[in-house]
Amino acid sequence: MIHIEHLIYGYPGSTPYVFADFNLDIEGGKIYGLLGKNGTGKSTLLYLIAGLLRSGKGMVVVDGVDSSAREASALGEMFIVPEEFDMPSVTLEAYVRINEPFYPRFSRDVLKACLADFELTPDVHLKELSMGQKKKVYMSFALAANTRLLMMDEPTNGLDIPSKSQFRRVIANNMSEGRTVIISTHQVHDVESLLDHIIMLGDTGLLLDSSVADICAKYSFGFRSPGEQADDVIYSEPSIHGDAVITRRREGDGDTQLNLELLFNAAASRALR
């Protein structure tokens, strides 16, 4: 669905480039987790895919269309929820009436269902909402737009613990075979149960580009007591439960739950090579 080839991009007056000869392919119909330290270009990559930024060199192609062209037909098939945004001083009904014509498959039924899952009603006034409530409304509109590509930048920031559970349920309930979702986040525990594929960005390019299934087939995640045999440990770090460890999975090993924070730290330290 998304093809990025030899991408070069840097902000004016800044060095080095955010992306230098960057390549990535993203298949359709999956939920991707986009991870990386601050400054590695997660938000920039989303804006390049959306056509809100234009690459210096290389190509960013979404469904066969150059994203920087921002063709109306292409824009009707993508939606980006930025980390920070403002909402106009109007009712939600007025906001929907103005914006739904831009999205050919917009569904008021989906909007109503998402709002209900977030414990909100359609009769809200946008300026009267808290930041967390605005985020829930905006994400509900994004899902109701029924675009083939949905990108979210730090969607769980500003949400309380119950709302994060609601967020996971809303995404899972509205994931269809033809939809691709990219979630950029630092809050890895908020989304790790949702993800099909992990993309990790480092200072010089990709640290990891792998499906969750392949990761779990290759590695086991668990805990070891301090001083316990560690010859098979690829990466470890202390925790309140003992040493959190990643080991290479062997034949006959049982399934273990993905620890995305541990995986990220291992990838960032180059321990997975």
mmCIF file with all atom_site columns, N, CA, C and O in Angstrom, residues 1 28-29 147-149 175-180:
data_model
loop_
_atom_site.group_PDB
_atom_site.id
_atom_site.type_symbol
_atom_site.label_atom_id
_atom_site.label_alt_id
_atom_site.label_comp_id
_atom_site.label_asym_id
_atom_site.label_entity_id
_atom_site.label_seq_id
_atom_site.pdbx_PDB_ins_code
_atom_site.Cartn_x
_atom_site.Cartn_y
_atom_site.Cartn_z
_atom_site.occupancy
_atom_site.B_iso_or_equiv
_atom_site.pdbx_formal_charge
_atom_site.auth_seq_id
_atom_site.auth_comp_id
_atom_site.auth_asym_id
_atom_site.auth_atom_id
_atom_site.pdbx_PDB_model_num
ATOM 1  N N  . MET A 1 1   ? 0.826   -1.204 0.000  1.00 0.00 ? 1   MET A N  1
ATOM 2  C CA . MET A 1 1   ? 0.000   0.000  0.000  1.00 0.00 ? 1   MET A CA 1
ATOM 3  C C  . MET A 1 1   ? 0.865   1.261  0.000  1.00 0.00 ? 1   MET A C  1
ATOM 4  O O  . MET A 1 1   ? 0.572   2.234  -0.660 1.00 0.00 ? 1   MET A O  1
ATOM 5  N N  . GLY A 1 28  ? -1.006  -3.420 3.096  1.00 0.00 ? 28  GLY A N  1
ATOM 6  C CA . GLY A 1 28  ? -2.335  -3.034 3.531  1.00 0.00 ? 28  GLY A CA 1
ATOM 7  C C  . GLY A 1 28  ? -2.961  -4.039 4.485  1.00 0.00 ? 28  GLY A C  1
ATOM 8  O O  . GLY A 1 28  ? -2.531  -5.189 4.597  1.00 0.00 ? 28  GLY A O  1
ATOM 9  N N  . GLY A 1 29  ? -3.991  -3.588 5.199  1.00 0.00 ? 29  GLY A N  1
ATOM 10 C CA . GLY A 1 29  ? -4.797  -4.476 6.024  1.00 0.00 ? 29  GLY A CA 1
ATOM 11 C C  . GLY A 1 29  ? -4.196  -4.859 7.349  1.00 0.00 ? 29  GLY A C  1
ATOM 12 O O  . GLY A 1 29  ? -4.603  -5.864 7.944  1.00 0.00 ? 29  GLY A O  1
ATOM 13 N N  . THR A 1 147 ? -11.482 5.603  5.858  1.00 0.00 ? 147 THR A N  1
ATOM 14 C CA . THR A 1 147 ? -10.411 5.674  4.875  1.00 0.00 ? 147 THR A CA 1
ATOM 15 C C  . THR A 1 147 ? -9.603  4.381  4.881  1.00 0.00 ? 147 THR A C  1
ATOM 16 O O  . THR A 1 147 ? -9.554  3.661  5.884  1.00 0.00 ? 147 THR A O  1
ATOM 17 N N  . ARG A 1 148 ? -8.953  4.112  3.763  1.00 0.00 ? 148 ARG A N  1
ATOM 18 C CA . ARG A 1 148 ? -8.112  2.906  3.677  1.00 0.00 ? 148 ARG A CA 1
ATOM 19 C C  . ARG A 1 148 ? -6.867  3.045  4.546  1.00 0.00 ? 148 ARG A C  1
ATOM 20 O O  . ARG A 1 148 ? -6.331  2.042  5.010  1.00 0.00 ? 148 ARG A O  1
ATOM 21 N N  . LEU A 1 149 ? -6.412  4.274  4.751  1.00 0.00 ? 149 LEU A N  1
ATOM 22 C CA . LEU A 1 149 ? -5.225  4.509  5.564  1.00 0.00 ? 149 LEU A CA 1
ATOM 23 C C  . LEU A 1 149 ? -5.571  5.468  6.702  1.00 0.00 ? 149 LEU A C  1
ATOM 24 O O  . LEU A 1 149 ? -6.082  6.567  6.471  1.00 0.00 ? 149 LEU A O  1
ATOM 25 N N  . MET A 1 175 ? -11.486 -2.278 12.830 1.00 0.00 ? 175 MET A N  1
ATOM 26 C CA . MET A 1 175 ? -10.441 -2.705 11.906 1.00 0.00 ? 175 MET A CA 1
ATOM 27 C C  . MET A 1 175 ? -11.056 -3.636 10.878 1.00 0.00 ? 175 MET A C  1
ATOM 28 O O  . MET A 1 175 ? -11.670 -4.639 11.219 1.00 0.00 ? 175 MET A O  1
ATOM 29 N N  . SER A 1 176 ? -10.935 -3.273 9.603  1.00 0.00 ? 176 SER A N  1
ATOM 30 C CA . SER A 1 176 ? -11.476 -4.086 8.531  1.00 0.00 ? 176 SER A CA 1
ATOM 31 C C  . SER A 1 176 ? -10.347 -4.581 7.637  1.00 0.00 ? 176 SER A C  1
ATOM 32 O O  . SER A 1 176 ? -9.207  -4.100 7.715  1.00 0.00 ? 176 SER A O  1
ATOM 33 N N  . GLU A 1 177 ? -10.659 -5.526 6.779  1.00 0.00 ? 177 GLU A N  1
ATOM 34 C CA . GLU A 1 177 ? -9.638  -6.143 5.935  1.00 0.00 ? 177 GLU A CA 1
ATOM 35 C C  . GLU A 1 177 ? -8.948  -5.125 5.032  1.00 0.00 ? 177 GLU A C  1
ATOM 36 O O  . GLU A 1 177 ? -7.756  -5.239 4.751  1.00 0.00 ? 177 GLU A O  1
ATOM 37 N N  . GLY A 1 178 ? -9.667  -4.104 4.585  1.00 0.00 ? 178 GLY A N  1
ATOM 38 C CA . GLY A 1 178 ? -9.089  -3.152 3.657  1.00 0.00 ? 178 GLY A CA 1
ATOM 39 C C  . GLY A 1 178 ? -8.446  -1.937 4.295  1.00 0.00 ? 178 GLY A C  1
ATOM 40 O O  . GLY A 1 178 ? -7.979  -1.046 3.601  1.00 0.00 ? 178 GLY A O  1
ATOM 41 N N  . ARG A 1 179 ? -8.410  -1.885 5.626  1.00 0.00 ? 179 ARG A N  1
ATOM 42 C CA . ARG A 1 179 ? -7.888  -0.699 6.309  1.00 0.00 ? 179 ARG A CA 1
ATOM 43 C C  . ARG A 1 179 ? -6.488  -0.946 6.849  1.00 0.00 ? 179 ARG A C  1
ATOM 44 O O  . ARG A 1 179 ? -6.188  -2.018 7.380  1.00 0.00 ? 179 ARG A O  1
ATOM 45 N N  . THR A 1 180 ? -5.636  0.054  6.718  1.00 0.00 ? 180 THR A N  1
ATOM 46 C CA . THR A 1 180 ? -4.294  0.036  7.289  1.00 0.00 ? 180 THR A CA 1
ATOM 47 C C  . THR A 1 180 ? -4.205  1.139  8.335  1.00 0.00 ? 180 THR A C  1
ATOM 48 O O  . THR A 1 180 ? -4.598  2.273  8.076  1.00 0.00 ? 180 THR A O  1
#
